[in-house]
PDB file of C-alpha atoms and ligand atoms in Angstrom:
ATOM      1  CA  MET A1129      56.013 -32.306  16.127  1.00 95.00           C
ATOM      2  CA  GLU A1130      59.181 -30.253  17.216  1.00 97.00           C
ATOM      3  CA  VAL A1131      58.503 -26.742  16.814  1.00 98.00           C
ATOM      4  CA  VAL A1132      61.245 -24.012  16.623  1.00 98.00           C
ATOM      5  CA  ILE A1133      60.268 -20.326  16.785  1.00 98.00           C
ATOM      6  CA  LEU A1134      62.774 -18.115  15.544  1.00 98.00           C
ATOM      7  CA  ALA A1135      63.034 -14.265  14.976  1.00 97.00           C
ATOM      8  CA  ASP A1136      63.202 -14.140  11.318  1.00 97.00           C
ATOM      9  CA  GLU A1137      63.613 -15.300   7.790  1.00 97.00           C
ATOM     10  CA  ARG A1138      67.664 -15.573   7.996  1.00 97.00           C
ATOM     11  CA  GLU A1139      67.255 -17.730  11.602  1.00 98.00           C
ATOM     12  CA  VAL A1140      64.828 -20.014   9.882  1.00 98.00           C
ATOM     13  CA  GLY A1141      66.869 -20.971   6.899  1.00 98.00           C
ATOM     14  CA  ALA A1142      69.846 -21.414   8.718  1.00 98.00           C
ATOM     15  CA  PHE A1143      68.386 -23.565  11.173  1.00 98.00           C
ATOM     16  CA  ALA A1144      67.020 -25.814   8.360  1.00 98.00           C
ATOM     17  CA  ALA A1145      70.414 -25.692   6.611  1.00 98.00           C
ATOM     18  CA  GLY A1146      71.805 -26.923   9.866  1.00 97.00           C
ATOM     19  CA  ARG A1147      69.953 -29.918   9.919  1.00 97.00           C
ATOM     20  CA  ILE A1148      70.522 -30.729   6.485  1.00 98.00           C
ATOM     21  CA  ALA A1149      73.848 -30.207   6.703  1.00 98.00           C
ATOM     22  CA  SER A1150      74.583 -32.176  10.018  1.00 96.00           C
ATOM     23  CA  MET A1151      72.358 -35.420   8.207  1.00 97.00           C
ATOM     24  CA  ILE A1152      74.991 -35.010   5.058  1.00 98.00           C
ATOM     25  CA  ASP A1153      77.820 -34.896   7.479  1.00 96.00           C
ATOM     26  CA  LYS A1154      76.593 -38.323   9.017  1.00 96.00           C
ATOM     27  CA  HIS A1155      75.086 -39.769   5.868  1.00 97.00           C
ATOM     28  CA  PRO A1156      77.040 -38.456   2.603  1.00 97.00           C
ATOM     29  CA  ALA A1157      74.934 -40.321   0.464  1.00 98.00           C
ATOM     30  CA  THR A1158      71.750 -38.559   1.609  1.00 98.00           C
ATOM     31  CA  VAL A1159      68.548 -38.418  -0.326  1.00 98.00           C
ATOM     32  CA  LEU A1160      66.854 -35.103   0.340  1.00 98.00           C
ATOM     33  CA  GLY A1161      63.347 -34.055  -0.526  1.00 98.00           C
ATOM     34  CA  VAL A1162      63.594 -30.657  -1.784  1.00 98.00           C
ATOM     35  CA  ALA A1163      60.547 -28.014  -2.226  1.00 98.00           C
ATOM     36  CA  THR A1164      60.267 -24.924  -4.495  1.00 97.00           C
ATOM     37  CA  GLY A1165      58.594 -21.788  -3.416  1.00 94.00           C
ATOM     38  CA  SER A1166      59.930 -19.129  -1.750  1.00 94.00           C
ATOM     39  CA  SER A1167      59.651 -20.372   1.581  1.00 96.00           C
ATOM     40  CA  PRO A1168      63.123 -22.404   1.334  1.00 98.00           C
ATOM     41  CA  GLN A1169      65.059 -19.970  -0.490  1.00 97.00           C
ATOM     42  CA  GLN A1170      67.113 -18.987   2.551  1.00 98.00           C
ATOM     43  CA  THR A1171      67.925 -22.621   3.389  1.00 98.00           C
ATOM     44  CA  TYR A1172      69.116 -23.066   0.053  1.00 98.00           C
ATOM     45  CA  ARG A1173      71.633 -19.802   0.259  1.00 98.00           C
ATOM     46  CA  VAL A1174      72.767 -20.768   3.744  1.00 98.00           C
ATOM     47  CA  LEU A1175      73.459 -24.756   2.523  1.00 98.00           C
ATOM     48  CA  ALA A1176      75.103 -23.219  -0.684  1.00 98.00           C
ATOM     49  CA  GLU A1177      77.590 -21.119   1.967  1.00 97.00           C
ATOM     50  CA  GLN A1178      78.007 -24.448   3.636  1.00 97.00           C
ATOM     51  CA  VAL A1179      79.109 -26.242   0.458  1.00 97.00           C
ATOM     52  CA  ASP A1180      81.479 -23.335  -0.127  1.00 97.00           C
ATOM     53  CA  ALA A1181      83.043 -24.131   3.033  1.00 97.00           C
ATOM     54  CA  GLY A1182      83.903 -27.545   2.277  1.00 96.00           C
ATOM     55  CA  LEU A1183      80.576 -29.452   3.031  1.00 97.00           C
ATOM     56  CA  ASP A1184      80.825 -32.508   0.637  1.00 97.00           C
ATOM     57  CA  VAL A1185      77.408 -33.623  -1.517  1.00 98.00           C
ATOM     58  CA  SER A1186      78.902 -35.161  -4.266  1.00 97.00           C
ATOM     59  CA  ARG A1187      77.053 -38.321  -3.028  1.00 98.00           C
ATOM     60  CA  VAL A1188      73.696 -36.575  -2.184  1.00 98.00           C
ATOM     61  CA  SER A1189      70.625 -36.875  -4.740  1.00 98.00           C
ATOM     62  CA  ALA A1190      67.421 -35.084  -4.563  1.00 98.00           C
ATOM     63  CA  PHE A1191      63.735 -35.280  -5.113  1.00 98.00           C
ATOM     64  CA  ALA A1192      61.589 -32.679  -5.748  1.00 98.00           C
ATOM     65  CA  LEU A1193      58.134 -32.937  -4.544  1.00 98.00           C
ATOM     66  CA  ASP A1194      55.996 -31.734  -7.505  1.00 98.00           C
ATOM     67  CA  GLU A1195      55.925 -30.251 -10.803  1.00 98.00           C
ATOM     68  CA  TYR A1196      53.287 -28.371 -13.041  1.00 98.00           C
ATOM     69  CA  VAL A1197      51.467 -30.616 -15.464  1.00 98.00           C
ATOM     70  CA  GLY A1198      52.228 -29.166 -19.589  1.00 97.00           C
ATOM     71  CA  LEU A1199      55.244 -26.926 -18.610  1.00 96.00           C
ATOM     72  CA  SER A1200      57.957 -28.253 -21.054  1.00 95.00           C
ATOM     73  CA  ARG A1201      61.546 -28.841 -18.803  1.00 95.00           C
ATOM     74  CA  ASP A1202      63.190 -25.568 -20.269  1.00 94.00           C
ATOM     75  CA  HIS A1203      60.037 -23.538 -19.070  1.00 95.00           C
ATOM     76  CA  PRO A1204      61.497 -20.744 -16.747  1.00 95.00           C
ATOM     77  CA  GLN A1205      58.657 -21.501 -14.015  1.00 96.00           C
ATOM     78  CA  SER A1206      58.423 -25.444 -14.500  1.00 97.00           C
ATOM     79  CA  TYR A1207      60.150 -27.033 -11.270  1.00 97.00           C
ATOM     80  CA  HIS A1208      62.593 -28.952 -13.593  1.00 98.00           C
ATOM     81  CA  GLN A1209      63.863 -25.285 -14.083  1.00 98.00           C
ATOM     82  CA  VAL A1210      63.479 -23.701 -10.762  1.00 97.00           C
ATOM     83  CA  ILE A1211      65.324 -26.848  -9.188  1.00 98.00           C
ATOM     84  CA  ALA A1212      67.764 -26.506 -11.296  1.00 98.00           C
ATOM     85  CA  GLU A1213      68.221 -22.840 -10.447  1.00 97.00           C
ATOM     86  CA  THR A1214      67.899 -22.642  -6.699  1.00 97.00           C
ATOM     87  CA  VAL A1215      68.993 -26.401  -5.933  1.00 98.00           C
ATOM     88  CA  THR A1216      71.096 -28.508  -8.234  1.00 98.00           C
ATOM     89  CA  GLU A1217      73.556 -25.269  -9.384  1.00 98.00           C
ATOM     90  CA  PRO A1218      73.962 -23.602  -6.236  1.00 97.00           C
ATOM     91  CA  LEU A1219      74.502 -26.418  -4.414  1.00 98.00           C
ATOM     92  CA  GLY A1220      76.861 -28.259  -6.996  1.00 97.00           C
ATOM     93  CA  LEU A1221      74.646 -31.276  -6.985  1.00 98.00           C
ATOM     94  CA  ASP A1222      75.313 -33.855  -9.799  1.00 97.00           C
ATOM     95  CA  PRO A1223      72.171 -33.407 -11.975  1.00 97.00           C
ATOM     96  CA  SER A1224      71.925 -37.021 -12.958  1.00 97.00           C
ATOM     97  CA  ARG A1225      70.968 -37.423  -9.098  1.00 98.00           C
ATOM     98  CA  VAL A1226      68.440 -34.772  -8.924  1.00 98.00           C
ATOM     99  CA  HIS A1227      64.717 -36.054  -9.661  1.00 98.00           C
ATOM    100  CA  VAL A1228      61.638 -34.133 -10.819  1.00 98.00           C
ATOM    101  CA  PRO A1229      58.378 -35.751 -11.711  1.00 98.00           C
ATOM    102  CA  ASP A1230      57.776 -35.650 -15.348  1.00 98.00           C
ATOM    103  CA  GLY A1231      54.950 -33.122 -15.749  1.00 98.00           C
ATOM    104  CA  MET A1232      55.152 -33.561 -19.718  1.00 98.00           C
ATOM    105  CA  ALA A1233      54.580 -37.411 -19.993  1.00 98.00           C
ATOM    106  CA  LEU A1234      52.036 -38.989 -22.392  1.00 97.00           C
ATOM    107  CA  ASP A1235      51.013 -41.412 -19.500  1.00 98.00           C
ATOM    108  CA  LEU A1236      51.088 -39.382 -16.260  1.00 98.00           C
ATOM    109  CA  ASP A1237      49.804 -42.039 -14.117  1.00 98.00           C
ATOM    110  CA  ALA A1238      52.786 -44.009 -15.243  1.00 98.00           C
ATOM    111  CA  ALA A1239      55.113 -41.054 -14.698  1.00 98.00           C
ATOM    112  CA  CYS A1240      53.752 -40.833 -11.226  1.00 98.00           C
ATOM    113  CA  ALA A1241      54.178 -44.277 -10.228  1.00 98.00           C
ATOM    114  CA  ASP A1242      57.599 -44.332 -12.025  1.00 98.00           C
ATOM    115  CA  TYR A1243      58.566 -41.446  -9.534  1.00 98.00           C
ATOM    116  CA  GLU A1244      57.601 -43.578  -6.686  1.00 98.00           C
ATOM    117  CA  ASP A1245      59.743 -46.500  -8.173  1.00 98.00           C
ATOM    118  CA  ARG A1246      62.507 -44.164  -8.103  1.00 98.00           C
ATOM    119  CA  ILE A1247      62.347 -42.922  -4.620  1.00 98.00           C
ATOM    120  CA  ALA A1248      62.152 -46.349  -3.468  1.00 98.00           C
ATOM    121  CA  ALA A1249      65.095 -47.418  -5.494  1.00 98.00           C
ATOM    122  CA  ALA A1250      66.996 -44.546  -4.205  1.00 98.00           C
ATOM    123  CA  GLY A1251      66.347 -46.113  -0.515  1.00 98.00           C
ATOM    124  CA  GLY A1252      64.034 -43.677   0.397  1.00 98.00           C
ATOM    125  CA  ILE A1253      63.647 -39.586   1.477  1.00 98.00           C
ATOM    126  CA  ASP A1254      66.233 -39.024   4.488  1.00 98.00           C
ATOM    127  CA  LEU A1255      65.116 -35.676   4.906  1.00 98.00           C
ATOM    128  CA  GLN A1256      62.356 -33.865   3.393  1.00 98.00           C
ATOM    129  CA  LEU A1257      62.303 -30.089   3.034  1.00 98.00           C
ATOM    130  CA  LEU A1258      58.929 -28.350   3.004  1.00 98.00           C
ATOM    131  CA  GLY A1259      57.144 -25.064   2.678  1.00 98.00           C
ATOM    132  CA  ILE A1260      53.110 -24.613   3.369  1.00 98.00           C
ATOM    133  CA  GLY A1261      50.598 -22.999   1.032  1.00 95.00           C
ATOM    134  CA  ALA A1262      48.472 -20.679   2.839  1.00 94.00           C
ATOM    135  CA  ASN A1263      45.944 -22.929   2.437  1.00 95.00           C
ATOM    136  CA  GLY A1264      47.920 -25.784   4.349  1.00 97.00           C
ATOM    137  CA  HIS A1265      49.235 -27.441   1.224  1.00 97.00           C
ATOM    138  CA  ILE A1266      52.207 -29.079   1.493  1.00 98.00           C
ATOM    139  CA  GLY A1267      53.790 -30.380  -2.094  1.00 98.00           C
ATOM    140  CA  PHE A1268      50.895 -29.655  -3.963  1.00 97.00           C
ATOM    141  CA  ASN A1269      48.663 -31.773  -1.953  1.00 98.00           C
ATOM    142  CA  GLU A1270      45.233 -29.553  -1.714  1.00 97.00           C
ATOM    143  CA  PRO A1271      42.830 -29.395   0.881  1.00 97.00           C
ATOM    144  CA  THR A1272      40.864 -32.620   0.955  1.00 98.00           C
ATOM    145  CA  SER A1273      43.828 -34.659  -0.536  1.00 98.00           C
ATOM    146  CA  SER A1274      43.611 -38.311   0.793  1.00 98.00           C
ATOM    147  CA  LEU A1275      46.187 -38.608   3.541  1.00 98.00           C
ATOM    148  CA  ALA A1276      46.843 -42.172   2.199  1.00 98.00           C
ATOM    149  CA  SER A1277      47.868 -40.399  -0.992  1.00 98.00           C
ATOM    150  CA  ARG A1278      50.862 -41.466  -3.138  1.00 98.00           C
ATOM    151  CA  THR A1279      52.593 -39.343  -6.218  1.00 98.00           C
ATOM    152  CA  ARG A1280      49.545 -38.541  -8.445  1.00 98.00           C
ATOM    153  CA  VAL A1281      47.934 -35.835 -10.845  1.00 98.00           C
ATOM    154  CA  LYS A1282      46.029 -32.937  -8.684  1.00 98.00           C
ATOM    155  CA  THR A1283      44.056 -30.291  -9.802  1.00 97.00           C
ATOM    156  CA  LEU A1284      45.412 -26.697  -8.373  1.00 96.00           C
ATOM    157  CA  THR A1285      42.698 -24.764  -6.411  1.00 94.00           C
ATOM    158  CA  ALA A1286      41.874 -21.149  -7.580  1.00 95.00           C
ATOM    159  CA  ARG A1287      43.643 -19.902  -4.303  1.00 90.00           C
ATOM    160  CA  THR A1288      47.064 -21.962  -5.010  1.00 92.00           C
ATOM    161  CA  ARG A1289      47.205 -20.801  -8.796  1.00 96.00           C
ATOM    162  CA  ALA A1290      46.742 -16.969  -7.481  1.00 94.00           C
ATOM    163  CA  ASP A1291      49.355 -17.461  -5.003  1.00 90.00           C
ATOM    164  CA  ASN A1292      51.433 -18.564  -7.776  1.00 92.00           C
ATOM    165  CA  ALA A1293      50.551 -16.402 -10.150  1.00 94.00           C
ATOM    166  CA  ARG A1294      53.073 -13.851  -9.279  1.00 93.00           C
ATOM    167  CA  PHE A1295      55.644 -16.400 -11.059  1.00 93.00           C
ATOM    168  CA  PHE A1296      53.974 -15.672 -14.372  1.00 94.00           C
ATOM    169  CA  ASP A1297      53.329 -12.794 -16.816  1.00 94.00           C
ATOM    170  CA  ASP A1298      49.641 -13.586 -17.077  1.00 94.00           C
ATOM    171  CA  PRO A1299      47.602 -15.499 -14.229  1.00 94.00           C
ATOM    172  CA  ASP A1300      46.039 -17.254 -17.114  1.00 95.00           C
ATOM    173  CA  GLN A1301      49.050 -19.109 -17.840  1.00 95.00           C
ATOM    174  CA  VAL A1302      49.559 -20.727 -14.277  1.00 96.00           C
ATOM    175  CA  PRO A1303      48.867 -24.505 -14.964  1.00 97.00           C
ATOM    176  CA  ARG A1304      45.664 -26.120 -14.106  1.00 97.00           C
ATOM    177  CA  GLN A1305      47.116 -29.369 -13.203  1.00 98.00           C
ATOM    178  CA  CYS A1306      50.437 -30.627 -11.527  1.00 98.00           C
ATOM    179  CA  LEU A1307      51.844 -33.645 -10.272  1.00 98.00           C
ATOM    180  CA  THR A1308      53.060 -34.154  -6.618  1.00 98.00           C
ATOM    181  CA  GLN A1309      54.072 -36.579  -4.160  1.00 98.00           C
ATOM    182  CA  GLY A1310      51.433 -37.818  -2.087  1.00 98.00           C
ATOM    183  CA  LEU A1311      50.955 -37.219   1.624  1.00 98.00           C
ATOM    184  CA  ALA A1312      51.653 -40.686   2.424  1.00 98.00           C
ATOM    185  CA  THR A1313      54.764 -40.369   0.010  1.00 98.00           C
ATOM    186  CA  ILE A1314      55.826 -37.736   2.443  1.00 98.00           C
ATOM    187  CA  LEU A1315      55.312 -39.605   5.672  1.00 98.00           C
ATOM    188  CA  ASP A1316      57.479 -42.167   4.344  1.00 98.00           C
ATOM    189  CA  ALA A1317      60.561 -39.752   4.596  1.00 98.00           C
ATOM    190  CA  HIS A1318      62.656 -40.611   7.614  1.00 98.00           C
ATOM    191  CA  THR A1319      62.857 -36.991   8.903  1.00 98.00           C
ATOM    192  CA  THR A1320      60.915 -33.889   7.718  1.00 98.00           C
ATOM    193  CA  VAL A1321      61.565 -29.911   7.858  1.00 98.00           C
ATOM    194  CA  LEU A1322      58.870 -27.391   7.230  1.00 98.00           C
ATOM    195  CA  VAL A1323      59.950 -23.790   7.108  1.00 98.00           C
ATOM    196  CA  ALA A1324      57.288 -21.318   6.896  1.00 98.00           C
ATOM    197  CA  THR A1325      57.695 -17.497   7.639  1.00 98.00           C
ATOM    198  CA  GLY A1326      55.277 -14.378   7.248  1.00 98.00           C
ATOM    199  CA  THR A1327      51.721 -13.479   8.667  1.00 98.00           C
ATOM    200  CA  ALA A1328      50.487 -14.919   5.169  1.00 96.00           C
ATOM    201  CA  LYS A1329      51.479 -18.554   6.806  1.00 98.00           C
ATOM    202  CA  ALA A1330      50.421 -17.776  10.339  1.00 98.00           C
ATOM    203  CA  ARG A1331      46.916 -19.454  10.214  1.00 98.00           C
ATOM    204  CA  ALA A1332      48.123 -22.671   8.156  1.00 98.00           C
ATOM    205  CA  ILE A1333      50.927 -23.180  10.788  1.00 98.00           C
ATOM    206  CA  ALA A1334      48.164 -22.996  13.786  1.00 98.00           C
ATOM    207  CA  ARG A1335      45.813 -25.333  11.814  1.00 98.00           C
ATOM    208  CA  ILE A1336      48.099 -27.966  11.130  1.00 98.00           C
ATOM    209  CA  VAL A1337      50.386 -27.514  14.420  1.00 98.00           C
ATOM    210  CA  GLU A1338      47.432 -27.677  16.696  1.00 98.00           C
ATOM    211  CA  GLY A1339      44.088 -28.330  14.961  1.00 98.00           C
ATOM    212  CA  PRO A1340      42.795 -32.137  14.151  1.00 98.00           C
ATOM    213  CA  VAL A1341      44.539 -34.301  11.714  1.00 98.00           C
ATOM    214  CA  GLN A1342      42.083 -33.502   8.727  1.00 98.00           C
ATOM    215  CA  ALA A1343      42.285 -33.652   4.961  1.00 98.00           C
ATOM    216  CA  LEU A1344      41.229 -30.027   4.743  1.00 98.00           C
ATOM    217  CA  TRP A1345      44.644 -28.753   6.201  1.00 98.00           C
ATOM    218  CA  PRO A1346      46.926 -31.333   4.642  1.00 98.00           C
ATOM    219  CA  GLY A1347      50.323 -30.765   6.352  1.00 98.00           C
ATOM    220  CA  SER A1348      48.388 -31.761   9.611  1.00 98.00           C
ATOM    221  CA  VAL A1349      49.165 -35.073   8.556  1.00 98.00           C
ATOM    222  CA  LEU A1350      52.544 -34.175   9.692  1.00 98.00           C
ATOM    223  CA  GLN A1351      51.141 -34.924  13.290  1.00 98.00           C
ATOM    224  CA  LEU A1352      51.427 -38.463  12.446  1.00 98.00           C
ATOM    225  CA  HIS A1353      55.265 -38.037  11.554  1.00 98.00           C
ATOM    226  CA  ARG A1354      57.777 -39.396  14.091  1.00 97.00           C
ATOM    227  CA  ARG A1355      60.391 -36.543  13.201  1.00 98.00           C
ATOM    228  CA  ALA A1356      58.490 -33.545  12.232  1.00 98.00           C
ATOM    229  CA  THR A1357      60.044 -30.308  12.762  1.00 98.00           C
ATOM    230  CA  VAL A1358      58.217 -27.119  12.160  1.00 98.00           C
ATOM    231  CA  VAL A1359      60.479 -24.056  12.291  1.00 98.00           C
ATOM    232  CA  VAL A1360      58.899 -20.607  11.862  1.00 98.00           C
ATOM    233  CA  ASP A1361      59.554 -16.945  12.087  1.00 98.00           C
ATOM    234  CA  GLU A1362      57.524 -14.946  14.810  1.00 98.00           C
ATOM    235  CA  ALA A1363      55.080 -13.827  12.040  1.00 98.00           C
ATOM    236  CA  ALA A1364      53.902 -17.321  10.937  1.00 98.00           C
ATOM    237  CA  ALA A1365      54.160 -18.237  14.560  1.00 98.00           C
ATOM    238  CA  ALA A1366      51.600 -15.419  15.610  1.00 98.00           C
ATOM    239  CA  GLU A1367      48.368 -17.793  15.946  1.00 98.00           C
ATOM    240  CA  LEU A1368      50.112 -20.387  18.008  1.00 98.00           C
ATOM    241  CA  GLU A1369      48.310 -21.238  21.182  1.00 98.00           C
ATOM    242  CA  LEU A1370      51.130 -22.963  22.950  1.00 98.00           C
ATOM    243  CA  ALA A1371      54.189 -20.503  21.337  1.00 98.00           C
ATOM    244  CA  ASP A1372      55.266 -19.928  25.035  1.00 98.00           C
ATOM    245  CA  TYR A1373      55.854 -23.767  25.382  1.00 98.00           C
ATOM    246  CA  TYR A1374      57.497 -24.348  22.126  1.00 98.00           C
ATOM    247  CA  ARG A1375      59.813 -21.719  23.205  1.00 97.00           C
ATOM    248  CA  TYR A1376      60.461 -23.231  26.203  1.00 97.00           C
ATOM    249  CA  THR A1377      61.204 -26.862  25.087  1.00 96.00           C
ATOM    250  CA  ASP A1378      63.273 -25.351  22.237  1.00 94.00           C
ATOM    251  CA  SER A1379      65.505 -23.537  25.110  1.00 93.00           C
ATOM    252  CA  GLN A1380      65.667 -26.662  26.969  1.00 94.00           C
ATOM    253  CA  ARG A1381      67.252 -28.386  23.515  1.00 91.00           C
ATOM    254  CA  ARG A1382      69.361 -25.534  22.881  1.00 90.00           C
ATOM    255  CA  LEU A1383      70.844 -26.008  26.409  1.00 92.00           C
ATOM    256  CA  ARG A1384      71.132 -29.855  26.296  1.00 91.00           C
ATOM    257  CA  GLU A1385      73.214 -29.323  22.865  1.00 87.00           C
ATOM    258  CA  ALA A1386      75.546 -26.719  24.560  1.00 88.00           C
ATOM    259  CA  GLU A1387      76.179 -29.075  27.454  1.00 90.00           C
ATOM    260  CA  ARG A1388      76.785 -32.126  24.851  1.00 86.00           C
ATOM    261  CA  ARG A1389      79.395 -29.699  23.117  1.00 82.00           C
ATOM    262  CA  THR A1390      81.187 -29.000  26.717  1.00 80.00           C
ATOM    263  CA  ASP A1391      81.480 -32.728  27.492  1.00 72.00           C
TER     264      ASP A1391
HETATM  265  C1  LIG B 390      54.005 -24.183  -3.870  1.00 71.22           C
HETATM  266  C2  LIG B 390      54.377 -25.456  -3.706  1.00 71.22           C
HETATM  267  C3  LIG B 390      54.776 -25.949  -2.309  1.00 71.22           C
HETATM  268  C4  LIG B 390      55.062 -24.591  -1.593  1.00 71.22           C
HETATM  269  C5  LIG B 390      54.059 -23.629  -1.342  1.00 71.22           C
HETATM  270  C6  LIG B 390      54.477 -22.438  -0.779  1.00 71.22           C
HETATM  271  O1  LIG B 390      53.122 -23.908  -4.513  1.00 71.22           O
HETATM  272  N1  LIG B 390      53.891 -26.835  -4.578  1.00 71.22           N
HETATM  273  O2  LIG B 390      55.845 -26.800  -2.372  1.00 71.22           O
HETATM  274  O3  LIG B 390      55.343 -25.190  -0.330  1.00 71.22           O
HETATM  275  O4  LIG B 390      53.451 -23.513  -2.468  1.00 71.22           O
HETATM  276  O5  LIG B 390      55.202 -21.092  -1.439  1.00 71.22           O
HETATM  277  P1  LIG B 390      55.668 -20.219  -0.976  1.00 71.22           P
HETATM  278  O6  LIG B 390      56.978 -20.730  -0.018  1.00 71.22           O
HETATM  279  O7  LIG B 390      56.108 -19.290  -2.225  1.00 71.22           O
HETATM  280  O8  LIG B 390      54.710 -19.523  -0.027  1.00 71.22           O
END
């Protein structure tokens, strides 16, 4: 794993947006995997600035990680709505190229299979942007999710429902189930970039980066990915044992990049 430790949320967002923008520059028809939650919001803001400055996203398509079961598409907290407001509209993506699992489908299993088919038909996800739950979940793959899982129905933990209650008027309104890309679906992405900030994420980051690969900390599955980057601020890096090593390797990477620029 590539671990990048930066000063604060602004730098984390700028770094992740930079990785996304350079992929879109090279491959204008990039298929992005997009996440909800507060963590990637700065990334989207910086990316929107780059679009304003001329980054061409007209051929970019996007797949969301997950969706609540039972919230209509126009519910303000449905991920259809959240992705529209935080990604599709500010970046000016073509809405017909933005996909979110259908949490209102009568046959949820069929909706999950259809989502996997749509990702495959798009040629797979080129870059998957991820946040992380305090309990180590990525997407909505809660602890003990199968490391081989595909898009499916999951039941949310009490911890996740409590964490997400801040987005709802009443904690009881937080749905109990969701559809989420599986851990194996996420591993299929060509590149993954996970962003995390703040002390509430420090334990999860230490577990998934330096702990064993285990279903109890689902994000740890990224250790099996060939191109996984974890970008954190100092607060989220606080429990990493090898933080100095990551800072050193990152300074070497920056040196190499600077040398390439002056060649
Ligand atoms: C949500 C989403 C995840 C997200 C996580 C963290 O429930 N399903 O994709 O990464 O929880 O959210 P936040 O970034 O707001 O802490």
